[in-house]
Structures are given as structure tokens and as C-alpha cells.
């Protein structure tokens, strides 16, 4: 009871209680309030500078430690493989749609007049529980909630809240994220969802695969355009392990490695055309 | 002056570490909570007021800019600061065990709370496997990091008096 006579402790406990209530009230998707927008806009340039500095330092040390012959050869081979994969994706997209933009961005079947906004990644949520990150472009640049976010390799996520000069993006690998996809080779529709991993790289689970589907490791998974948020044909990832062939309600059919490298994400593109089309 | 720089600079550096560096540089995906270490060490060194306010301000910033719920990080860091402040001037200054244990326990409670919040918002994972694979190792890392931070802060603040010390001397 002595604790309750301690005024600062009582005030702090009340504040914690209020903050918990606030957290519960704001747990769903919602628009950013003007207070949050203002706080974020003031802090955004500082955070952008910090992000650039941090990336510079990390890249410097990466170059410094990648100096042995084996490391350099490994790096060159990795670049070569990435280049080949990129060329393969570009050729497939050109053959399907014959459009230069689709090949460059590694996704296909975009509507006419598609516009993208390039934005730097200026920070990520701390810890492993929420795979969300903040980008340095917002409402003033044409970014809106539910717009898809991509990088050159493929799908990155979806915009979940927007302020004037910044926006929060929920990553594809977030464990609350799911997207309707199809197997590029067999055209079977299914779903993928993020998996919470404490390890370094994020993974995806593939589920709702039709019975008897011929899924093999190495199959490329792309969006199927259902739901209207993500354009059809955006690369999501590659199947690494097939765990179950038959469809079931909740069972996982395969593990998918995301195409985007979420550990080294420095810049992303927000596809803004859908919102522009909706405007009168 | 040195005191002010440390009081303002340390939380900013900690936010940078948590949101930028530890995302890329970590030990098998496990990372310490630098901001919680700062708040815990502040609480033990400067009392509950400083620590709770620092935790509240930095936590709100994290909530607005990076969080999915507004108030979650602020509540965790405020509570951690208040709890750490209860150990202010209650042990020998050379004792690094107290700030370390406070930071580790604080990190454990905070990570558990955020994990539960993630489950509440639709994330799917096994809480007990997350406890073993992430929460406990992360809490231990935070405890170890706070030893280093406590040692650096104590050296930086040696000879620096806060307002309360000055008032006592003036009397």
C-alpha cells in the first residue's frame, strides 16, 4: 500500500494504463492524425539523414570485410546469378507483354498510365514482431493507403498509413500479411503469408494450393491480381521447399523465399496509379 | 553540458541503433533493445523522473514513426523507466549487476508485451517458441549491453551534478 502513496508511481501507472488503452484503440488500420503527421514530418529529415549515414557505414564495413579472393569471387558469382535471373525475368515479361517498363520492374500486366513514386527506406520497426518500415514519401507525393510497394526484384508490401511526407509500409514477410498469388509455371492460384522468423531472412508460407498441383522447388510465385490491390504478375518469391501437395484449410503447402531482400532494402517504388484513377 | 549531451544524445543514438543498424547487424536475428538499455540505465543513475520522461518521449516517437499501435512502445518504456528509477541511489555505484538485471527484466517484459500485441493484431506465431528463440536471448543481450552503457554513462557523468544535488549543496 506504500506504493500507492507514492504520487509519481501512481501518475506513471495511470499514464501506462492510458497508453495501453490508446494502443488498443489504434491497433487497426487507420489514418494518421495531424499530430502524428506533424511529429513525423519534423523527425523525417533527421531520420532520413540517419538512415543514409547508417547505410553508408554498413556498406563501408561490408566492403572492408569482403576482401578475400573467395569472398570476392562469391560476390561476383552472386552478382552474375542475380543478373541472369533478372535477364530471365525481363525476357519472360517482354515475351508476355512486350513492354519495356514491365520488364524493367520485373512485374507484368500493369494498366495503362501506371505511375510509381520512388522513396527511400528511412527506418524499420524495432524488434522482430512487426515487419513494417517507414518510407520518405507520403500524401504530398501521391502515396495513399493500400497502394502496393515493389522493388526491382519484386513485391515488397503494402502502404498501411500515410502522412504528408512519409508513409508506413507493412512488409510482405510480416506475419499478419497475406496476398493472393499464383504459380507462374502451372497458373495454379493460391495464397502466401508472412512467417515470423527470428533468423536473419524472412520467409513466406504458401497455402490453399489446389489438390494435385505440380509444385516443385524453384517455381516462381507471382501475384494473380485478385483483390485489386496488387497488379497481376509481380514476382513474390521462389519455392524453396514443398511440404504438402494436397490443399487443406490451414496447412502449409510450401515455403517461399521472397524475391525482395528485406535486409538490404534502401529504396522502394510505390505504385500510385490506382489512386490517381479513382480521383474525379 | 556533458550531462545534457548524454541525456539527449543517448536516446537518439539508441533509436538509430534499434531502427536502422540492428535490423541489418544482429546475432542470428536476435538483437538487443538499445533504447530500453538507455531508459534502464537512466533510471538507475538519474532517478525515475528522467527515465520515465525519456521513455515516454522516445517511445511515442517510435510509436508514431515505426509502430503499428500508438502508445505501445511509450507504455513499455515509461513503465521500464519508472521501474528502473526505483533502484536510484539504493546500491553502490560500482554495482553493474543491478542495471543489467533491470534492463534484462525490462526487455523481457517489454518484448513479451509487444509479442502479445502482435498476436492481438493478427500475427501468427507460437508464443512459447518465440519466448525461447527470441525474447529470452534478446533480454540477455540487453542486459549485457546495459553493463557497457552503464559503465560509459557513469564515467561520462562523473563529477556532473544534477539539479537535486545542487539544491542539497546550496542548503
Tab-separated table of C-alpha atoms in Angstrom:
chain	number	residue	atom	x	y	z
A	1	UNK	CA	0.000	0.000	0.000
A	2	UNK	CA	3.028	2.222	0.496
A	3	UNK	CA	3.440	2.165	-3.279
A	4	UNK	CA	0.034	3.798	-3.820
A	5	UNK	CA	1.063	6.738	-1.619
A	6	UNK	CA	3.976	7.405	-3.958
A	7	UNK	CA	2.467	10.083	-6.210
A	8	UNK	CA	4.902	9.760	-9.193
A	9	UNK	CA	4.382	5.997	-9.317
A	10	UNK	CA	0.609	6.432	-9.333
A	11	UNK	CA	0.844	9.054	-12.114
A	12	UNK	CA	3.153	6.794	-14.148
A	13	UNK	CA	0.852	3.805	-13.654
A	14	UNK	CA	-2.127	5.883	-14.818
A	15	UNK	CA	-0.116	7.062	-17.848
A	16	UNK	CA	0.836	3.477	-18.731
A	17	UNK	CA	-2.803	2.439	-18.430
A	18	UNK	CA	-3.922	5.294	-20.702
A	19	UNK	CA	-1.228	4.444	-23.246
A	20	UNK	CA	-2.293	0.788	-23.274
A	21	UNK	CA	-5.901	1.864	-23.884
A	22	UNK	CA	-4.666	4.159	-26.674
A	23	UNK	CA	-2.644	1.297	-28.183
A	24	UNK	CA	-5.683	-0.982	-28.158
A	25	UNK	CA	-7.837	1.719	-29.723
A	26	UNK	CA	-5.328	2.309	-32.525
A	27	UNK	CA	-4.469	-1.313	-33.319
A	28	UNK	CA	-6.461	-1.484	-36.559
A	29	UNK	CA	-5.690	0.228	-39.845
A	30	UNK	CA	-6.458	3.918	-39.619
A	31	UNK	CA	-5.464	7.280	-40.981
A	32	UNK	CA	-2.541	9.129	-39.412
A	33	UNK	CA	-3.729	12.001	-37.197
A	34	UNK	CA	-2.381	15.508	-37.784
A	35	UNK	CA	-0.371	15.294	-34.539
A	36	UNK	CA	1.347	12.096	-35.694
A	37	UNK	CA	1.857	13.601	-39.147
A	38	UNK	CA	3.424	16.745	-37.707
A	39	UNK	CA	5.718	14.805	-35.337
A	40	UNK	CA	6.783	12.519	-38.157
A	41	UNK	CA	7.331	15.371	-40.606
A	42	UNK	CA	9.633	17.144	-38.140
A	43	UNK	CA	11.587	13.972	-37.438
A	44	UNK	CA	11.643	12.666	-41.016
A	45	UNK	CA	14.661	14.677	-42.304
A	46	UNK	CA	16.700	13.647	-39.251
A	47	UNK	CA	15.682	10.009	-39.678
A	48	UNK	CA	16.478	10.162	-43.425
A	49	UNK	CA	19.931	11.532	-42.655
A	50	UNK	CA	20.455	8.847	-40.011
A	51	UNK	CA	19.344	6.147	-42.483
A	52	UNK	CA	21.789	7.368	-45.131
A	53	UNK	CA	24.618	7.521	-42.596
A	54	UNK	CA	23.810	4.079	-41.231
A	55	UNK	CA	23.639	2.522	-44.702
A	56	UNK	CA	26.936	4.192	-45.608
A	57	UNK	CA	28.643	2.788	-42.520
A	58	UNK	CA	27.227	-0.714	-43.064
A	59	UNK	CA	28.244	-0.727	-46.749
A	60	UNK	CA	31.731	0.506	-45.842
A	61	UNK	CA	32.251	-2.366	-43.386
A	62	UNK	CA	30.747	-4.863	-45.838
A	63	UNK	CA	33.287	-3.790	-48.471
A	64	UNK	CA	36.066	-3.815	-45.884
A	65	UNK	CA	35.408	-7.393	-44.781
A	66	UNK	CA	34.662	-8.763	-48.270
A	67	UNK	CA	38.275	-8.668	-49.362
A	68	UNK	CA	39.429	-12.286	-49.620
A	69	UNK	CA	39.541	-13.943	-53.053
A	70	UNK	CA	36.782	-16.395	-52.131
A	71	UNK	CA	34.549	-13.569	-50.881
A	72	UNK	CA	35.159	-11.500	-53.994
A	73	UNK	CA	34.544	-14.494	-56.276
A	74	UNK	CA	31.425	-15.354	-54.298
A	75	UNK	CA	30.208	-11.787	-54.598
A	76	UNK	CA	30.915	-11.757	-58.366
A	77	UNK	CA	29.111	-15.082	-58.862
A	78	UNK	CA	26.180	-13.848	-56.810
A	79	UNK	CA	26.005	-10.739	-58.959
A	80	UNK	CA	26.228	-12.886	-62.094
A	81	UNK	CA	23.404	-15.167	-60.909
A	82	UNK	CA	21.303	-12.158	-59.948
A	83	UNK	CA	21.978	-10.656	-63.369
A	84	UNK	CA	20.961	-13.888	-65.113
A	85	UNK	CA	17.800	-14.141	-63.033
A	86	UNK	CA	16.998	-10.543	-63.804
A	87	UNK	CA	17.524	-11.132	-67.533
A	88	UNK	CA	15.339	-14.238	-67.375
A	89	UNK	CA	12.553	-12.301	-65.670
A	90	UNK	CA	12.898	-9.463	-68.158
A	91	UNK	CA	12.750	-11.815	-71.157
A	92	UNK	CA	9.659	-13.571	-69.789
A	93	UNK	CA	7.897	-10.292	-69.231
A	94	UNK	CA	8.841	-8.976	-72.685
A	95	UNK	CA	7.562	-12.157	-74.297
A	96	UNK	CA	4.270	-11.933	-72.409
A	97	UNK	CA	3.511	-8.261	-72.749
A	98	UNK	CA	6.221	-6.738	-74.905
A	99	UNK	CA	6.534	-3.648	-72.783
A	100	UNK	CA	9.793	-2.177	-71.620
A	101	UNK	CA	8.514	-0.840	-68.302
A	102	UNK	CA	7.117	-4.201	-67.234
A	103	UNK	CA	10.441	-5.891	-67.909
A	104	UNK	CA	12.405	-3.265	-66.026
A	105	UNK	CA	10.270	-3.511	-62.939
A	106	UNK	CA	10.015	-7.327	-63.058
A	107	UNK	CA	6.249	-7.345	-62.977
A	108	UNK	CA	3.750	-7.618	-65.782
A	109	UNK	CA	0.257	-6.685	-66.917
A	110	UNK	CA	0.174	-3.240	-65.412
A	111	UNK	CA	-2.630	-0.997	-66.502
A	112	UNK	CA	-2.027	1.915	-68.865
A	113	UNK	CA	-0.781	5.042	-67.143
A	114	UNK	CA	0.794	3.264	-64.185
A	115	UNK	CA	2.807	5.698	-62.117
A	116	UNK	CA	5.389	4.890	-59.477
A	117	UNK	CA	6.926	7.010	-56.736
A	118	UNK	CA	10.452	6.109	-55.686
A	119	UNK	CA	11.044	6.510	-51.959
A	120	UNK	CA	13.964	5.848	-49.601
A	121	UNK	CA	13.508	3.484	-46.660
A	122	UNK	CA	14.221	5.589	-43.577
A	123	UNK	CA	13.772	3.080	-40.790
A	124	UNK	CA	12.217	-0.188	-39.689
A	125	UNK	CA	10.141	-1.194	-36.702
A	126	UNK	CA	12.395	-2.328	-33.863
A	127	UNK	CA	12.406	-5.997	-32.906
A	128	UNK	CA	11.011	-8.859	-34.922
A	129	UNK	CA	7.305	-8.687	-34.118
A	130	UNK	CA	6.203	-6.188	-36.752
A	131	UNK	CA	7.797	-6.182	-40.203
A	132	UNK	CA	6.876	-2.620	-41.031
A	133	UNK	CA	9.137	0.113	-42.330
A	134	UNK	CA	8.857	3.825	-42.944
A	135	UNK	CA	9.497	5.429	-46.331
A	136	UNK	CA	10.334	9.034	-47.136
A	137	UNK	CA	7.344	9.744	-49.404
A	138	UNK	CA	3.781	10.464	-48.383
A	139	UNK	CA	0.484	12.027	-49.329
A	140	UNK	CA	2.250	15.028	-50.892
A	141	UNK	CA	3.925	12.662	-53.372
A	142	UNK	CA	0.702	10.842	-54.276
A	143	UNK	CA	1.107	7.919	-51.885
A	144	UNK	CA	-2.108	6.521	-50.372
A	145	UNK	CA	-3.135	3.651	-48.123
A	146	UNK	CA	-3.321	0.180	-49.746
A	147	UNK	CA	-1.004	1.036	-52.619
A	148	UNK	CA	1.420	-1.787	-53.458
A	149	UNK	CA	5.115	-1.311	-52.804
A	150	UNK	CA	7.671	-3.021	-55.041
A	151	UNK	CA	11.392	-3.038	-55.688
A	152	UNK	CA	13.306	-4.164	-58.774
A	153	UNK	CA	13.242	-7.772	-57.511
A	154	UNK	CA	9.509	-7.965	-56.798
A	155	UNK	CA	6.752	-7.308	-54.292
A	156	UNK	CA	7.772	-5.633	-51.035
A	157	UNK	CA	4.477	-4.913	-49.272
A	158	UNK	CA	1.576	-2.516	-48.969
A	159	UNK	CA	1.198	1.043	-47.670
A	160	UNK	CA	-0.750	0.911	-44.401
A	161	UNK	CA	-0.655	4.514	-43.182
A	162	UNK	CA	0.269	7.798	-44.788
A	163	UNK	CA	1.267	11.252	-43.569
A	164	UNK	CA	2.285	14.279	-45.613
A	165	UNK	CA	5.915	13.402	-46.254
A	166	UNK	CA	6.224	9.833	-45.017
A	167	UNK	CA	4.323	6.570	-45.001
A	168	UNK	CA	4.397	3.250	-43.184
A	169	UNK	CA	4.625	0.064	-45.227
A	170	UNK	CA	3.723	-3.400	-43.967
A	171	UNK	CA	6.219	-5.804	-45.485
A	172	UNK	CA	5.293	-8.962	-47.333
A	173	UNK	CA	7.117	-11.018	-44.677
A	174	UNK	CA	5.033	-9.629	-41.802
A	175	UNK	CA	3.214	-12.466	-40.083
A	176	UNK	CA	-0.139	-10.686	-40.432
A	177	UNK	CA	0.303	-10.160	-44.186
A	178	UNK	CA	-1.262	-12.390	-46.849
A	179	UNK	CA	-1.594	-11.980	-50.603
A	180	UNK	CA	-3.345	-13.892	-53.365
A	181	UNK	CA	-0.805	-15.380	-55.783
A	182	UNK	CA	-0.321	-17.977	-58.481
A	183	UNK	CA	2.410	-20.370	-59.528
A	184	UNK	CA	3.901	-18.818	-62.680
A	185	UNK	CA	4.533	-22.172	-64.387
A	186	UNK	CA	1.290	-24.024	-63.616
A	187	UNK	CA	-1.014	-20.955	-63.190
A	188	UNK	CA	-2.460	-22.502	-60.002
A	189	UNK	CA	-3.947	-19.883	-57.693
A	190	UNK	CA	-3.060	-19.958	-54.007
A	191	UNK	CA	-2.140	-17.645	-51.128
A	192	UNK	CA	1.080	-16.709	-49.380
A	193	UNK	CA	1.508	-15.240	-45.913
A	194	UNK	CA	4.450	-13.944	-43.933
A	195	UNK	CA	6.093	-16.060	-41.271
A	196	UNK	CA	7.604	-14.637	-38.125
A	197	UNK	CA	11.212	-15.736	-38.111
A	198	UNK	CA	13.775	-14.778	-35.546
A	199	UNK	CA	16.505	-15.668	-38.031
A	200	UNK	CA	18.070	-13.259	-40.479
A	201	UNK	CA	15.904	-13.747	-43.576
A	202	UNK	CA	12.120	-13.575	-43.737
A	203	UNK	CA	10.145	-16.431	-45.304
A	204	UNK	CA	6.653	-16.935	-46.695
A	205	UNK	CA	4.203	-19.809	-46.367
A	206	UNK	CA	2.208	-20.903	-49.406
A	207	UNK	CA	-1.259	-22.318	-48.727
A	208	UNK	CA	-4.627	-23.048	-50.393
A	209	UNK	CA	-2.855	-24.766	-53.277
A	210	UNK	CA	-5.298	-26.890	-55.346
A	211	UNK	CA	-5.108	-30.663	-54.870
A	212	UNK	CA	-2.750	-32.406	-57.257
A	213	UNK	CA	-0.874	-29.262	-58.166
A	214	UNK	CA	2.565	-29.985	-59.574
A	215	UNK	CA	4.581	-27.614	-57.400
A	216	UNK	CA	8.340	-28.086	-57.299
A	217	UNK	CA	11.161	-26.202	-55.597
A	218	UNK	CA	12.322	-23.390	-57.836
A	219	UNK	CA	8.836	-22.475	-59.057
A	220	UNK	CA	8.331	-18.726	-59.232
A	221	UNK	CA	5.323	-17.297	-57.386
A	222	UNK	CA	3.697	-14.134	-58.770
A	223	UNK	CA	0.645	-12.104	-57.793
A	224	UNK	CA	-2.600	-13.061	-59.558
A	225	UNK	CA	-4.229	-9.645	-59.351
A	226	UNK	CA	-7.204	-10.799	-57.236
A	227	UNK	CA	-8.495	-8.220	-54.793
A	228	UNK	CA	-7.425	-5.305	-56.929
A	229	UNK	CA	-4.589	-4.099	-54.695
A	230	UNK	CA	-1.621	-5.763	-56.364
A	231	UNK	CA	-1.106	-5.750	-60.139
A	232	UNK	CA	-1.033	-9.169	-61.768
A	233	UNK	CA	2.365	-10.728	-62.385
A	234	UNK	CA	4.531	-9.070	-59.729
A	235	UNK	CA	7.200	-11.528	-58.583
A	236	UNK	CA	6.640	-12.570	-54.964
A	237	UNK	CA	9.296	-15.226	-54.476
A	238	UNK	CA	10.622	-18.687	-55.273
A	239	UNK	CA	9.507	-22.007	-53.798
A	240	UNK	CA	12.283	-23.451	-51.673
A	241	UNK	CA	10.546	-26.416	-50.072
A	242	UNK	CA	7.328	-28.266	-50.884
A	243	UNK	CA	5.836	-29.518	-47.633
A	244	UNK	CA	2.405	-30.829	-48.668
A	245	UNK	CA	0.795	-31.309	-52.048
A	246	UNK	CA	-2.877	-31.603	-51.028
A	247	UNK	CA	-4.885	-28.489	-50.239
A	248	UNK	CA	-6.249	-28.002	-46.745
A	249	UNK	CA	-7.813	-25.167	-44.801
A	250	UNK	CA	-4.805	-24.033	-42.849
A	251	UNK	CA	-1.989	-26.365	-43.834
A	252	UNK	CA	1.125	-25.015	-45.446
A	253	UNK	CA	1.848	-26.359	-48.931
A	254	UNK	CA	5.292	-24.892	-49.434
A	255	UNK	CA	7.859	-22.428	-48.158
A	256	UNK	CA	8.678	-19.477	-50.393
A	257	UNK	CA	11.763	-17.285	-50.293
A	258	UNK	CA	10.755	-13.680	-51.014
A	259	UNK	CA	12.245	-12.114	-54.126
A	260	UNK	CA	12.980	-8.844	-52.332
A	261	UNK	CA	15.959	-8.728	-49.984
A	262	UNK	CA	14.375	-7.187	-46.898
A	263	UNK	CA	17.686	-6.873	-45.086
A	264	UNK	CA	19.168	-4.588	-47.724
A	265	UNK	CA	16.161	-2.581	-48.757
A	266	UNK	CA	17.252	1.007	-49.305
A	267	UNK	CA	14.777	2.275	-51.897
A	268	UNK	CA	11.331	1.104	-52.950
A	269	UNK	CA	8.691	2.066	-55.522
A	270	UNK	CA	5.083	2.766	-54.607
A	271	UNK	CA	2.606	2.087	-57.428
A	272	UNK	CA	0.358	5.124	-57.205
A	273	UNK	CA	-1.748	4.774	-60.357
A	274	UNK	CA	-4.785	3.077	-58.743
A	275	UNK	CA	-5.464	6.088	-56.524
A	276	UNK	CA	-4.981	8.508	-59.392
A	277	UNK	CA	-7.583	6.632	-61.428
A	278	UNK	CA	-10.080	6.819	-58.587
A	279	UNK	CA	-9.813	10.556	-58.263
A	280	UNK	CA	-12.516	12.518	-60.164
B	1	UNK	CA	26.974	20.352	-20.615
B	2	UNK	CA	28.361	16.823	-20.850
B	3	UNK	CA	25.351	15.643	-18.863
B	4	UNK	CA	22.862	17.328	-21.215
B	5	UNK	CA	24.554	15.956	-24.314
B	6	UNK	CA	24.392	12.458	-22.865
B	7	UNK	CA	20.795	12.785	-21.692
B	8	UNK	CA	19.579	13.936	-25.116
B	9	UNK	CA	22.081	12.185	-27.364
B	10	UNK	CA	21.921	8.670	-25.914
B	11	UNK	CA	18.194	8.095	-26.627
B	12	UNK	CA	18.617	9.432	-30.185
B	13	UNK	CA	21.554	7.116	-30.847
B	14	UNK	CA	19.581	4.240	-29.316
B	15	UNK	CA	16.617	4.906	-31.626
B	16	UNK	CA	19.021	4.920	-34.585
B	17	UNK	CA	20.516	1.606	-33.481
B	18	UNK	CA	17.121	-0.024	-32.944
B	19	UNK	CA	15.501	1.135	-36.181
B	20	UNK	CA	18.440	1.141	-38.576
B	21	UNK	CA	21.567	-0.724	-37.520
B	22	UNK	CA	20.246	-3.727	-35.567
B	23	UNK	CA	17.887	-4.520	-38.441
B	24	UNK	CA	20.949	-5.395	-40.534
B	25	UNK	CA	23.568	-6.194	-37.914
B	26	UNK	CA	22.407	-8.762	-35.356
B	27	UNK	CA	23.245	-12.162	-33.896
B	28	UNK	CA	21.182	-14.814	-35.760
B	29	UNK	CA	18.315	-12.335	-35.920
B	30	UNK	CA	18.392	-11.647	-32.179
B	31	UNK	CA	19.010	-8.038	-31.277
B	32	UNK	CA	19.168	-6.100	-28.019
B	33	UNK	CA	16.848	-3.208	-27.206
B	34	UNK	CA	19.184	-0.229	-27.061
B	35	UNK	CA	16.501	2.253	-26.049
B	36	UNK	CA	15.416	0.068	-23.163
B	37	UNK	CA	19.039	-0.162	-22.018
B	38	UNK	CA	19.253	3.651	-22.064
B	39	UNK	CA	15.999	4.020	-20.127
B	40	UNK	CA	17.031	1.401	-17.548
B	41	UNK	CA	20.477	2.914	-17.043
B	42	UNK	CA	18.954	6.431	-16.819
B	43	UNK	CA	16.532	5.200	-14.191
B	44	UNK	CA	19.261	3.694	-12.069
B	45	UNK	CA	21.643	6.656	-12.498
B	46	UNK	CA	19.254	9.632	-12.560
B	47	UNK	CA	16.026	8.525	-10.934
B	48	UNK	CA	12.547	7.648	-12.167
B	49	UNK	CA	11.607	11.131	-13.449
B	50	UNK	CA	14.303	11.399	-16.116
B	51	UNK	CA	13.951	7.789	-17.162
B	52	UNK	CA	10.150	7.792	-17.359
B	53	UNK	CA	10.057	11.026	-19.378
B	54	UNK	CA	12.799	9.811	-21.718
B	55	UNK	CA	10.969	6.523	-22.151
B	56	UNK	CA	7.668	8.269	-22.802
B	57	UNK	CA	9.075	10.727	-25.379
B	58	UNK	CA	11.236	8.201	-27.223
B	59	UNK	CA	8.506	5.565	-27.063
B	60	UNK	CA	5.914	7.918	-28.540
B	61	UNK	CA	8.318	8.781	-31.360
B	62	UNK	CA	8.794	5.067	-32.072
B	63	UNK	CA	5.032	4.528	-31.968
B	64	UNK	CA	4.273	7.344	-34.397
B	65	UNK	CA	7.069	6.686	-36.836
B	66	UNK	CA	7.502	2.911	-36.794
B	67	UNK	CA	4.822	1.277	-34.654
B	68	UNK	CA	1.526	-0.297	-35.554
B	69	UNK	CA	-0.249	0.879	-32.385
B	70	UNK	CA	0.192	4.324	-30.864
B	71	UNK	CA	1.120	4.075	-27.190
B	72	UNK	CA	2.512	0.541	-27.059
B	73	UNK	CA	6.229	1.364	-27.023
B	74	UNK	CA	5.585	4.518	-24.958
B	75	UNK	CA	3.805	2.479	-22.262
B	76	UNK	CA	6.582	-0.128	-22.200
B	77	UNK	CA	9.455	2.360	-21.978
B	78	UNK	CA	7.644	4.589	-19.465
B	79	UNK	CA	6.985	1.609	-17.193
B	80	UNK	CA	10.584	0.403	-17.614
B	81	UNK	CA	11.933	3.857	-16.719
B	82	UNK	CA	9.719	4.106	-13.661
B	83	UNK	CA	10.668	0.612	-12.505
B	84	UNK	CA	14.393	1.224	-13.042
B	85	UNK	CA	14.106	4.506	-11.128
B	86	UNK	CA	13.077	2.629	-8.000
B	87	UNK	CA	16.722	1.499	-7.725
B	88	UNK	CA	18.061	5.072	-7.810
B	89	UNK	CA	20.652	5.578	-5.063
B	90	UNK	CA	19.813	2.266	-3.453
B	91	UNK	CA	23.043	0.409	-4.207
B	92	UNK	CA	26.744	1.046	-4.633
B	93	UNK	CA	27.560	2.938	-7.815
B	94	UNK	CA	30.104	0.312	-8.917
B	95	UNK	CA	27.496	-2.413	-8.902
B	96	UNK	CA	26.770	-3.215	-12.550
B	97	UNK	CA	24.536	-6.170	-11.727
B	98	UNK	CA	21.531	-4.032	-10.767
B	99	UNK	CA	21.261	-2.005	-14.032
B	100	UNK	CA	21.991	-5.151	-16.014
B	101	UNK	CA	19.247	-7.179	-14.306
B	102	UNK	CA	16.825	-4.244	-14.525
B	103	UNK	CA	17.468	-3.917	-18.279
B	104	UNK	CA	17.182	-7.664	-18.871
B	105	UNK	CA	13.927	-7.990	-16.917
B	106	UNK	CA	12.588	-4.820	-18.573
B	107	UNK	CA	13.462	-6.160	-22.024
B	108	UNK	CA	11.836	-9.499	-21.207
B	109	UNK	CA	8.589	-7.843	-20.080
B	110	UNK	CA	8.588	-5.356	-22.980
B	111	UNK	CA	9.251	-7.990	-25.669
B	112	UNK	CA	6.567	-10.236	-24.183
B	113	UNK	CA	4.085	-7.338	-24.193
B	114	UNK	CA	4.892	-6.418	-27.809
B	115	UNK	CA	4.663	-10.089	-28.843
B	116	UNK	CA	1.199	-10.311	-27.271
B	117	UNK	CA	0.228	-7.098	-29.057
B	118	UNK	CA	1.440	-8.616	-32.342
B	119	UNK	CA	-0.713	-11.696	-31.706
B	120	UNK	CA	-3.633	-9.385	-30.985
B	121	UNK	CA	-3.197	-7.630	-34.332
B	122	UNK	CA	-3.305	-10.820	-36.388
B	123	UNK	CA	0.284	-12.095	-36.394
B	124	UNK	CA	0.666	-15.854	-36.301
B	125	UNK	CA	3.441	-17.450	-34.271
B	126	UNK	CA	3.919	-19.706	-31.301
B	127	UNK	CA	4.431	-17.568	-28.236
B	128	UNK	CA	6.483	-20.120	-26.315
B	129	UNK	CA	8.825	-20.850	-29.214
B	130	UNK	CA	9.257	-17.079	-29.659
B	131	UNK	CA	9.970	-16.865	-25.936
B	132	UNK	CA	12.812	-19.347	-26.213
B	133	UNK	CA	14.141	-18.298	-29.621
B	134	UNK	CA	13.924	-14.524	-29.321
B	135	UNK	CA	12.580	-12.981	-26.107
B	136	UNK	CA	14.992	-14.577	-23.630
B	137	UNK	CA	18.139	-14.198	-25.826
B	138	UNK	CA	17.175	-10.599	-26.602
B	139	UNK	CA	16.669	-9.848	-22.893
B	140	UNK	CA	20.096	-11.326	-22.117
B	141	UNK	CA	21.694	-9.237	-24.868
B	142	UNK	CA	20.012	-6.124	-23.487
B	143	UNK	CA	21.336	-6.957	-20.035
B	144	UNK	CA	24.883	-7.285	-21.373
B	145	UNK	CA	24.566	-4.103	-23.427
B	146	UNK	CA	23.360	-2.164	-20.405
B	147	UNK	CA	26.530	-3.092	-18.490
B	148	UNK	CA	28.581	-1.386	-21.190
B	149	UNK	CA	26.217	1.588	-21.332
B	150	UNK	CA	26.169	1.928	-17.545
B	151	UNK	CA	29.959	1.928	-17.406
B	152	UNK	CA	30.211	4.576	-20.173
B	153	UNK	CA	27.429	6.721	-18.671
B	154	UNK	CA	28.880	6.577	-15.163
B	155	UNK	CA	32.279	7.684	-16.423
B	156	UNK	CA	30.741	10.452	-18.557
B	157	UNK	CA	28.605	11.704	-15.672
B	158	UNK	CA	31.308	11.513	-13.011
B	159	UNK	CA	31.656	14.941	-11.396
B	160	UNK	CA	28.448	16.113	-13.063
B	161	UNK	CA	25.711	17.158	-10.658
B	162	UNK	CA	22.021	17.235	-11.369
B	163	UNK	CA	19.632	19.896	-10.049
B	164	UNK	CA	18.783	17.908	-6.923
B	165	UNK	CA	22.480	17.617	-5.956
B	166	UNK	CA	22.952	21.353	-6.435
B	167	UNK	CA	19.949	22.092	-4.202
B	168	UNK	CA	21.282	19.832	-1.481
B	169	UNK	CA	24.693	21.539	-1.599
B	170	UNK	CA	23.104	25.043	-1.644
B	171	UNK	CA	21.249	24.232	1.601
